[in-house]
């Protein structure tokens, strides 16, 4: 078959689902943080796995680069056209393939299409008296396929693991157009390479995830949340260890927040939140305890944790949410931190992890290094302390322009990532690599690991059509044109 490739692609999905006009494509080619803006040839919105297969088959035949995209809420520009791209790429949006296909309460699984929105999945689990524990700021618009392709983390990781731990099976379309049916519902299946893990966190570089079997969990009967004020990350680490040893797996969240992050949120959040504790503190922890047996268990446990921490002098103040509304308000303070930095100007962002025990030393050294480079920088540090994961963000000094701030970004990044290397941490804890951290990955990851990654990429995607230039280049940088 011949003809203009653009028309052939459009014919697969039908012209009404092939977007080519600039205004139609605008939402698909830029990121929410406003740091990336690309151009694409078209956006295709397939309605079935057969259409996805036909798109990739044609893309292989014509050497057309394909960018899979979910809710476009990613933070490393992994689902966007390449910065150095020339408008040749075709975005494949999974948003029409959004059905929940089956909830199996005996096996405790849910089978979904890749475009289903995370919050819809959470609600469907809830209606079946189950829990799908993945929880993150973008849950109202991010799609499950995107969370799988980026191995999303969020606030439920401490108790339930990353997305990698929540997926039982997958269906994916390979660059050739071949469809892999790996929709297993087996808790045990020890039959060689576990292929789903290539696509989980693969950021669309090996194929397109089209369906998934997710693990469901019992819904907690009780859930209590406390906001704690304390003096230092060291005190927070001591509190974490105490809470963990008292609550075990019932400790379902432990989020650390610096004062600056809290003040930005109190200032900018739209619902004008109240200060959670009577006084201001240098650091805060949001601590959540859940219980499976009786609702009261969580309450007794969290009271025990806090009263013994007060006795030991680990914490300065604490308050337990007295209602579902107050619980939601505490969580909103934490969740609103991501965007509450925006009104404060330009922000240099890091999504990093270090071993949990290294967090106090890392913060002390990183803060000193950043302030030596940019005196007056406002460090907005918060994150999932229980997972060793910090969103170590730096807002511009008051009175600076964004450009002045970003001029020092390379120096600040070098300083932060040198400490990450020192402490055996990761340059990307939960956001992925995309195009933002691709070169840093190449510079920092073990050489043998990079070689294996390239071999896998080349084996599955010999034409390099799947999200090219994201995560990893197929050749050594020296061989690249
Ligand atoms: Zn996070």
Coordinates of C-alpha atoms and ligand atoms in Angstrom, one line a residue:
X1 CA 0.0 0.0 0.0
X2 CA 1.3 3.4 -0.9
X3 CA 0.1 7.0 -0.4
X4 CA 1.0 9.8 1.9
X5 CA 2.0 8.3 5.3
X6 CA 0.1 10.9 7.2
X7 CA -3.2 9.9 5.5
X8 CA -2.4 6.3 6.1
X9 CA -2.0 6.9 9.8
X10 CA -5.1 9.0 9.9
X11 CA -7.1 6.3 8.1
X12 CA -6.3 3.8 10.9
X13 CA -8.1 5.7 13.6
X14 CA -10.5 7.7 11.4
X15 CA -10.0 11.3 10.6
X16 CA -11.9 12.7 13.6
X17 CA -9.3 11.0 15.9
X18 CA -6.3 12.2 13.9
X19 CA -5.5 15.7 15.2
X20 CA -3.3 17.9 12.9
X21 CA -4.3 21.5 13.7
X22 CA -2.1 23.5 16.0
X23 CA -4.9 24.4 18.4
X24 CA -6.0 20.7 18.6
X25 CA -2.4 19.6 19.3
X26 CA -1.5 22.3 21.8
X27 CA -2.3 20.3 24.9
X28 CA -0.3 17.3 23.8
X29 CA 3.0 19.1 23.0
X30 CA 3.8 21.0 26.1
X31 CA 4.3 20.2 29.8
X32 CA 2.4 21.5 32.8
X33 CA 5.5 23.2 34.2
X34 CA 6.0 25.2 31.0
X35 CA 9.6 24.1 30.4
X36 CA 9.0 22.0 27.3
X37 CA 7.3 23.0 24.1
X38 CA 7.7 20.8 21.0
X39 CA 6.0 20.2 17.7
X40 CA 4.5 17.0 16.3
X41 CA 3.2 15.8 13.0
X42 CA -0.1 14.7 14.4
X43 CA -1.8 13.2 17.4
X44 CA -3.6 9.9 16.9
X45 CA -6.2 8.7 19.3
X46 CA -6.7 5.0 18.7
X47 CA -9.8 3.2 20.1
X48 CA -8.5 -0.4 20.2
X49 CA -5.4 -2.5 20.5
X50 CA -5.9 -3.4 16.9
X51 CA -5.6 0.2 15.9
X52 CA -2.5 0.6 18.1
X53 CA -1.0 -2.4 16.4
X54 CA -1.7 -1.0 13.0
X55 CA -0.2 2.3 13.9
X56 CA 3.1 0.7 15.1
X57 CA 3.2 -1.6 12.1
X58 CA 3.0 1.3 9.8
X59 CA 5.4 3.3 11.9
X60 CA 8.0 0.5 11.6
X61 CA 7.4 0.3 7.8
X62 CA 7.9 4.1 7.3
X63 CA 10.5 4.8 10.1
X64 CA 8.1 7.2 11.8
X65 CA 9.0 8.1 15.4
X66 CA 6.1 7.4 17.8
X67 CA 5.5 9.0 21.2
X68 CA 3.0 7.2 23.5
X69 CA 1.2 9.6 25.8
X70 CA -1.2 9.2 28.7
X71 CA -2.6 12.1 30.7
X72 CA 0.5 14.2 29.9
X73 CA 1.2 14.9 33.6
X74 CA 4.8 13.6 33.5
X75 CA 7.6 15.6 35.0
X76 CA 10.6 14.7 32.8
X77 CA 9.1 15.3 29.3
X78 CA 9.0 11.6 28.6
X79 CA 5.7 11.8 26.7
X80 CA 6.5 14.9 24.7
X81 CA 8.1 15.6 21.4
X82 CA 11.9 15.7 21.5
X83 CA 13.5 19.1 22.1
X84 CA 15.7 18.4 19.2
X85 CA 12.9 16.9 17.1
X86 CA 11.7 18.5 13.9
X87 CA 8.0 17.9 14.0
X88 CA 8.3 14.5 12.5
X89 CA 7.0 12.6 15.6
X90 CA 3.5 11.2 16.0
X91 CA 1.9 11.3 19.4
X92 CA -0.3 8.3 20.2
X93 CA -2.8 9.3 23.0
X94 CA -4.4 6.3 24.8
X95 CA -7.1 8.5 26.3
X96 CA -10.0 6.8 24.4
X97 CA -9.0 3.4 25.6
X98 CA -10.2 4.0 29.1
X99 CA -12.5 1.2 30.1
X100 CA -12.4 -0.8 33.3
X101 CA -12.8 -4.3 32.0
X102 CA -13.2 -6.5 35.1
X103 CA -13.0 -6.4 38.8
X104 CA -12.2 -9.9 40.3
X105 CA -12.7 -9.8 44.1
X106 CA -11.7 -13.4 44.5
X107 CA -8.3 -13.0 42.9
X108 CA -8.2 -9.4 44.0
X109 CA -7.4 -7.9 40.6
X110 CA -8.7 -5.3 38.3
X111 CA -8.2 -5.5 34.5
X112 CA -8.2 -2.1 32.8
X113 CA -7.3 -0.3 29.5
X114 CA -4.3 1.9 29.5
X115 CA -6.1 5.2 29.2
X116 CA -8.2 4.7 32.4
X117 CA -7.7 7.6 34.7
X118 CA -6.1 6.7 38.1
X119 CA -8.8 8.3 40.1
X120 CA -11.5 6.3 38.3
X121 CA -9.6 3.1 39.1
X122 CA -9.3 4.1 42.7
X123 CA -13.1 4.7 42.8
X124 CA -13.9 1.4 41.1
X125 CA -11.7 -0.4 43.6
X126 CA -13.4 1.4 46.5
X127 CA -16.9 0.4 45.2
X128 CA -15.8 -3.2 45.3
X129 CA -14.6 -2.7 48.9
X130 CA -11.0 -2.9 47.8
X131 CA -8.0 -0.6 47.6
X132 CA -5.8 0.3 44.6
X133 CA -3.1 2.0 46.6
X134 CA -1.3 4.1 44.0
X135 CA -1.9 7.7 45.1
X136 CA -0.3 10.9 43.6
X137 CA -1.0 14.5 43.0
X138 CA -2.0 14.1 39.3
X139 CA -4.4 11.2 40.0
X140 CA -7.4 13.1 38.7
X141 CA -5.9 13.2 35.2
X142 CA -3.0 10.8 34.9
X143 CA -3.7 7.5 33.1
X144 CA -2.8 4.1 34.4
X145 CA -0.7 3.4 31.3
X146 CA 1.4 6.4 32.1
X147 CA 1.8 5.4 35.7
X148 CA 2.9 1.9 34.5
X149 CA 5.3 3.3 31.8
X150 CA 6.9 5.6 34.4
X151 CA 6.7 3.2 37.4
X152 CA 5.0 6.0 39.3
X153 CA 5.6 6.3 43.1
X154 CA 3.5 8.7 45.1
X155 CA 2.4 8.6 48.7
X156 CA 1.4 4.9 49.0
X157 CA 4.8 3.4 48.3
X158 CA 5.9 3.0 52.0
X159 CA 3.2 0.4 52.6
X160 CA 2.4 -0.9 49.1
X161 CA 5.4 -0.4 46.9
X162 CA 5.9 1.4 43.6
X163 CA 3.7 0.8 40.5
X164 CA 6.1 -2.1 39.7
X165 CA 4.7 -3.9 42.8
X166 CA 1.1 -3.3 41.9
X167 CA 0.9 -4.7 38.4
X168 CA 0.3 -8.4 37.8
X169 CA 0.0 -8.6 34.1
X170 CA 0.2 -6.5 30.9
X171 CA -0.8 -6.3 27.3
X172 CA 1.6 -4.4 25.2
X173 CA 2.1 -3.7 21.5
X174 CA 5.7 -4.0 20.2
X175 CA 7.2 -1.7 17.7
X176 CA 6.6 -4.3 15.0
X177 CA 2.9 -4.2 15.7
X178 CA 2.9 -7.6 17.4
X179 CA 0.6 -7.8 20.4
X180 CA 1.9 -9.4 23.6
X181 CA -0.8 -10.8 25.7
X182 CA 0.7 -11.0 29.2
X183 CA -2.5 -10.4 31.1
X184 CA -1.7 -12.9 33.8
X185 CA -3.6 -13.1 37.0
X186 CA -1.1 -15.4 38.6
X187 CA 0.5 -14.6 41.9
X188 CA 3.1 -17.2 41.1
X189 CA 4.4 -17.6 37.6
X190 CA 8.1 -18.6 37.6
X191 CA 8.6 -19.2 33.9
X192 CA 11.6 -17.3 32.9
X193 CA 12.2 -13.6 32.2
X194 CA 9.4 -11.5 33.7
X195 CA 8.7 -9.4 30.6
X196 CA 6.2 -7.0 32.1
X197 CA 9.1 -5.3 34.0
X198 CA 10.6 -4.2 30.7
X199 CA 7.5 -2.1 30.0
X200 CA 7.0 -1.0 33.6
X201 CA 9.3 2.0 33.8
X202 CA 10.2 1.6 30.2
X203 CA 8.7 5.1 29.4
X204 CA 7.3 3.9 26.1
X205 CA 10.7 3.1 24.6
X206 CA 10.0 -0.6 24.0
X207 CA 6.3 -0.6 23.1
X208 CA 2.9 0.7 24.1
X209 CA 1.1 -0.7 27.1
X210 CA -2.5 -1.2 26.2
X211 CA -4.0 -3.1 29.1
X212 CA -3.1 -4.1 32.6
X213 CA -4.1 -6.4 35.4
X214 CA -3.7 -4.5 38.7
X215 CA -3.4 -5.9 42.2
X216 CA -6.1 -4.9 44.7
X217 CA -5.7 -4.8 48.4
X218 CA -8.1 -4.9 51.4
X219 CA -9.5 -1.5 52.3
X220 CA -8.1 -0.3 55.6
X221 CA -10.8 -0.1 58.3
X222 CA -9.2 2.7 60.2
X223 CA -6.9 5.5 59.1
X224 CA -5.5 8.2 61.2
X225 CA -3.3 11.1 60.2
X226 CA -1.2 13.4 62.3
X227 CA 0.7 16.6 61.6
X228 CA 3.9 16.8 63.6
X229 CA 6.2 19.8 64.1
X230 CA 9.9 19.1 64.8
X231 CA 13.3 20.7 64.8
X232 CA 15.4 18.8 62.2
X233 CA 15.6 16.0 59.7
X234 CA 17.5 14.0 62.3
X235 CA 14.6 14.2 64.7
X236 CA 12.3 13.2 61.8
X237 CA 14.5 10.1 61.1
X238 CA 14.3 9.1 64.8
X239 CA 10.5 9.6 64.7
X240 CA 10.4 7.4 61.5
X241 CA 12.3 4.6 63.1
X242 CA 10.2 4.7 66.2
X243 CA 6.9 4.8 64.2
X244 CA 8.1 2.0 62.0
X245 CA 9.1 -0.3 64.9
X246 CA 5.8 0.4 66.7
X247 CA 3.4 0.2 63.7
X248 CA 5.2 -2.0 61.3
X249 CA 3.3 -2.2 58.0
X250 CA 0.5 -0.2 59.6
X251 CA 2.6 2.9 59.0
X252 CA 1.2 3.9 55.6
X253 CA 2.8 7.3 55.1
X254 CA 5.6 9.3 56.4
X255 CA 6.1 12.6 54.6
X256 CA 8.7 15.2 55.5
X257 CA 8.2 18.9 54.7
X258 CA 10.5 21.9 55.3
X259 CA 9.0 25.1 56.8
X260 CA 9.4 27.0 53.5
X261 CA 7.3 24.4 51.7
X262 CA 4.5 24.7 54.3
X263 CA 4.5 28.5 54.3
X264 CA 4.3 28.6 50.5
X265 CA 1.3 26.3 50.7
X266 CA -0.4 28.2 53.4
X267 CA 0.1 31.4 51.4
X268 CA -1.0 30.1 48.0
X269 CA -3.4 27.3 48.4
X270 CA -6.8 28.3 47.0
X271 CA -8.9 27.0 49.9
X272 CA -7.0 29.3 52.4
X273 CA -5.9 26.4 54.7
X274 CA -5.4 27.0 58.4
X275 CA -2.1 26.5 60.0
X276 CA -2.1 22.9 61.1
X277 CA -0.2 23.5 64.4
X278 CA -0.4 26.5 66.7
X279 CA 3.2 27.6 66.1
X280 CA 5.5 27.5 63.1
X281 CA 8.2 24.8 63.1
X282 CA 11.4 24.3 61.1
X283 CA 10.2 20.9 59.8
X284 CA 6.9 19.0 59.6
X285 CA 6.0 15.4 59.2
X286 CA 2.7 14.0 58.0
X287 CA 2.3 10.6 59.5
X288 CA -0.4 8.1 58.6
X289 CA -1.3 4.9 60.4
X290 CA -3.9 2.4 58.9
X291 CA -5.5 -0.6 60.5
X292 CA -7.0 -3.7 58.9
X293 CA -8.9 -5.2 61.9
X294 CA -10.7 -2.4 63.8
X295 CA -11.0 1.3 63.1
X296 CA -9.9 2.1 66.6
X297 CA -6.5 0.3 66.2
X298 CA -5.1 3.0 64.1
X299 CA -6.1 5.7 66.5
X300 CA -4.6 3.9 69.5
X301 CA -1.4 3.2 67.6
X302 CA -0.9 6.8 66.4
X303 CA -1.5 8.1 69.9
X304 CA 1.1 5.7 71.3
X305 CA 3.6 6.8 68.7
X306 CA 3.2 10.5 69.3
X307 CA 3.1 10.3 73.1
X308 CA 6.3 8.3 73.3
X309 CA 7.9 10.7 70.8
X310 CA 6.9 13.7 72.9
X311 CA 8.3 12.0 76.0
X312 CA 11.6 11.3 74.3
X313 CA 11.7 14.9 73.0
X314 CA 11.7 13.9 69.4
X315 CA 8.9 16.2 68.4
X316 CA 7.8 19.7 69.5
X317 CA 4.1 19.4 68.8
X318 CA 1.6 17.2 67.1
X319 CA -2.1 17.1 66.3
X320 CA -4.2 14.1 65.1
X321 CA -6.9 14.8 62.5
X322 CA -10.3 14.6 64.3
X323 CA -12.5 14.1 61.2
X324 CA -12.3 12.9 57.6
X325 CA -12.3 16.5 56.5
X326 CA -9.4 17.4 58.7
X327 CA -7.5 14.3 57.5
X328 CA -8.1 15.5 53.9
X329 CA -7.0 19.0 54.8
X330 CA -3.7 17.7 56.2
X331 CA -3.1 15.7 53.0
X332 CA -4.0 18.7 50.9
X333 CA -1.3 20.7 52.6
X334 CA 1.2 18.1 51.5
X335 CA -0.2 17.6 48.0
X336 CA -0.6 21.3 47.2
X337 CA 3.1 21.8 47.8
X338 CA 4.0 20.8 44.2
X339 CA 2.2 23.7 42.6
X340 CA 2.3 26.2 45.5
X341 CA 5.9 26.9 44.4
X342 CA 4.7 28.3 41.1
X343 CA 3.6 31.8 42.3
X344 CA 7.1 32.1 43.9
X345 CA 8.8 32.1 40.6
X346 CA 11.3 29.9 38.9
X347 CA 12.1 26.5 40.5
X348 CA 15.0 24.2 40.0
X349 CA 13.7 20.7 40.7
X350 CA 15.2 17.4 41.8
X351 CA 13.3 14.1 42.4
X352 CA 16.0 12.2 44.2
X353 CA 16.4 9.3 46.6
X354 CA 19.1 8.3 49.1
X355 CA 19.1 5.5 51.7
X356 CA 16.7 6.6 54.4
X357 CA 19.4 6.8 57.0
X358 CA 21.4 9.3 54.9
X359 CA 18.6 11.8 54.6
X360 CA 19.7 14.2 57.4
X361 CA 23.3 14.3 56.2
X362 CA 22.3 14.8 52.6
X363 CA 20.0 17.7 53.5
X364 CA 22.6 19.4 55.6
X365 CA 25.2 19.2 52.9
X366 CA 22.9 19.9 49.9
X367 CA 21.5 23.0 51.6
X368 CA 24.9 24.4 52.3
X369 CA 26.1 23.7 48.7
X370 CA 23.0 25.3 47.2
X371 CA 23.2 28.4 49.4
X372 CA 26.9 28.8 48.6
X373 CA 26.0 28.9 44.9
X374 CA 22.9 31.0 45.2
X375 CA 22.7 32.9 48.5
X376 CA 19.0 33.7 49.2
X377 CA 17.7 30.7 47.3
X378 CA 14.6 29.3 48.9
X379 CA 14.9 25.6 49.4
X380 CA 11.5 23.9 49.1
X381 CA 12.3 20.4 50.3
X382 CA 9.5 17.9 50.8
X383 CA 8.9 14.3 50.0
X384 CA 8.3 10.7 50.9
X385 CA 10.9 10.4 53.7
X386 CA 9.9 6.8 54.4
X387 CA 11.0 5.9 50.9
X388 CA 14.2 8.0 51.0
X389 CA 12.6 10.2 48.3
X390 CA 12.9 14.0 48.4
X391 CA 11.5 16.6 46.0
X392 CA 14.5 18.8 46.5
X393 CA 13.3 22.0 44.8
X394 CA 14.9 25.4 44.9
X395 CA 12.9 28.6 44.3
X396 CA 14.5 31.7 43.0
X397 CA 15.7 34.4 45.5
X398 CA 13.3 37.2 46.1
X399 CA 13.9 40.0 43.5
X400 CA 15.7 37.7 41.0
X401 CA 14.5 37.0 37.4
X402 CA 13.8 33.4 36.3
X403 CA 16.7 33.7 33.9
X404 CA 19.2 34.7 36.7
X405 CA 18.0 31.7 38.7
X406 CA 18.2 29.2 35.8
X407 CA 21.7 30.5 34.9
X408 CA 23.0 28.8 38.0
X409 CA 21.0 25.6 37.4
X410 CA 23.9 23.7 36.0
X411 CA 26.1 24.5 39.1
X412 CA 23.3 23.6 41.5
X413 CA 22.6 20.4 39.7
X414 CA 26.2 19.4 39.7
X415 CA 26.4 20.0 43.5
X416 CA 23.2 18.1 44.2
X417 CA 24.0 15.1 42.0
X418 CA 27.5 14.9 43.4
X419 CA 26.0 14.4 46.8
X420 CA 23.5 11.8 45.3
X421 CA 26.6 9.9 44.0
X422 CA 28.3 10.2 47.4
X423 CA 25.4 8.7 49.3
X424 CA 24.6 6.0 46.7
X425 CA 21.3 7.6 45.7
X426 CA 19.3 7.9 42.5
X427 CA 19.0 10.8 40.1
X428 CA 15.4 9.9 39.6
X429 CA 13.4 8.4 42.4
X430 CA 9.9 8.4 41.0
X431 CA 9.5 10.7 38.0
X432 CA 11.6 8.7 35.5
X433 CA 14.2 9.9 33.0
X434 CA 12.4 11.1 29.9
X435 CA 14.4 13.6 28.0
X436 CA 15.2 15.8 31.0
X437 CA 17.6 13.4 32.7
X438 CA 18.7 11.3 29.8
X439 CA 22.2 12.7 29.6
X440 CA 22.6 12.6 33.3
X441 CA 21.6 8.9 33.3
X442 CA 24.2 8.2 30.7
X443 CA 26.8 10.0 32.8
X444 CA 25.9 8.4 36.1
X445 CA 24.7 4.8 35.6
X446 CA 26.9 1.7 35.7
X447 CA 28.4 1.1 32.3
X448 CA 27.3 -2.5 32.1
X449 CA 23.8 -1.6 33.0
X450 CA 23.7 1.0 30.2
X451 CA 25.1 -1.6 27.8
X452 CA 22.3 -4.1 28.8
X453 CA 19.7 -1.3 28.4
X454 CA 20.9 -0.5 24.9
X455 CA 20.9 -4.2 23.9
X456 CA 17.3 -4.6 25.1
X457 CA 16.3 -1.4 23.3
X458 CA 17.9 -2.5 20.0
X459 CA 16.5 -6.0 20.3
X460 CA 12.9 -5.0 20.8
X461 CA 13.0 -1.8 18.7
X462 CA 15.6 -2.2 15.9
X463 CA 14.2 0.7 14.0
X464 CA 14.3 3.0 17.0
X465 CA 10.8 4.2 16.4
X466 CA 9.5 4.0 20.0
X467 CA 9.9 7.3 21.9
X468 CA 13.4 7.8 20.5
X469 CA 15.8 9.9 22.4
X470 CA 14.0 9.2 25.8
X471 CA 15.7 7.3 28.6
X472 CA 18.6 6.1 26.5
X473 CA 20.1 6.4 23.0
X474 CA 20.4 3.1 21.3
X475 CA 24.1 3.7 20.4
X476 CA 27.0 4.9 22.5
X477 CA 27.1 8.7 22.5
X478 CA 30.4 8.7 20.5
X479 CA 28.7 6.8 17.6
X480 CA 25.8 9.2 17.4
X481 CA 25.5 11.5 14.5
Ligands
LIG1 ZN1 6.4 12.5 45.0

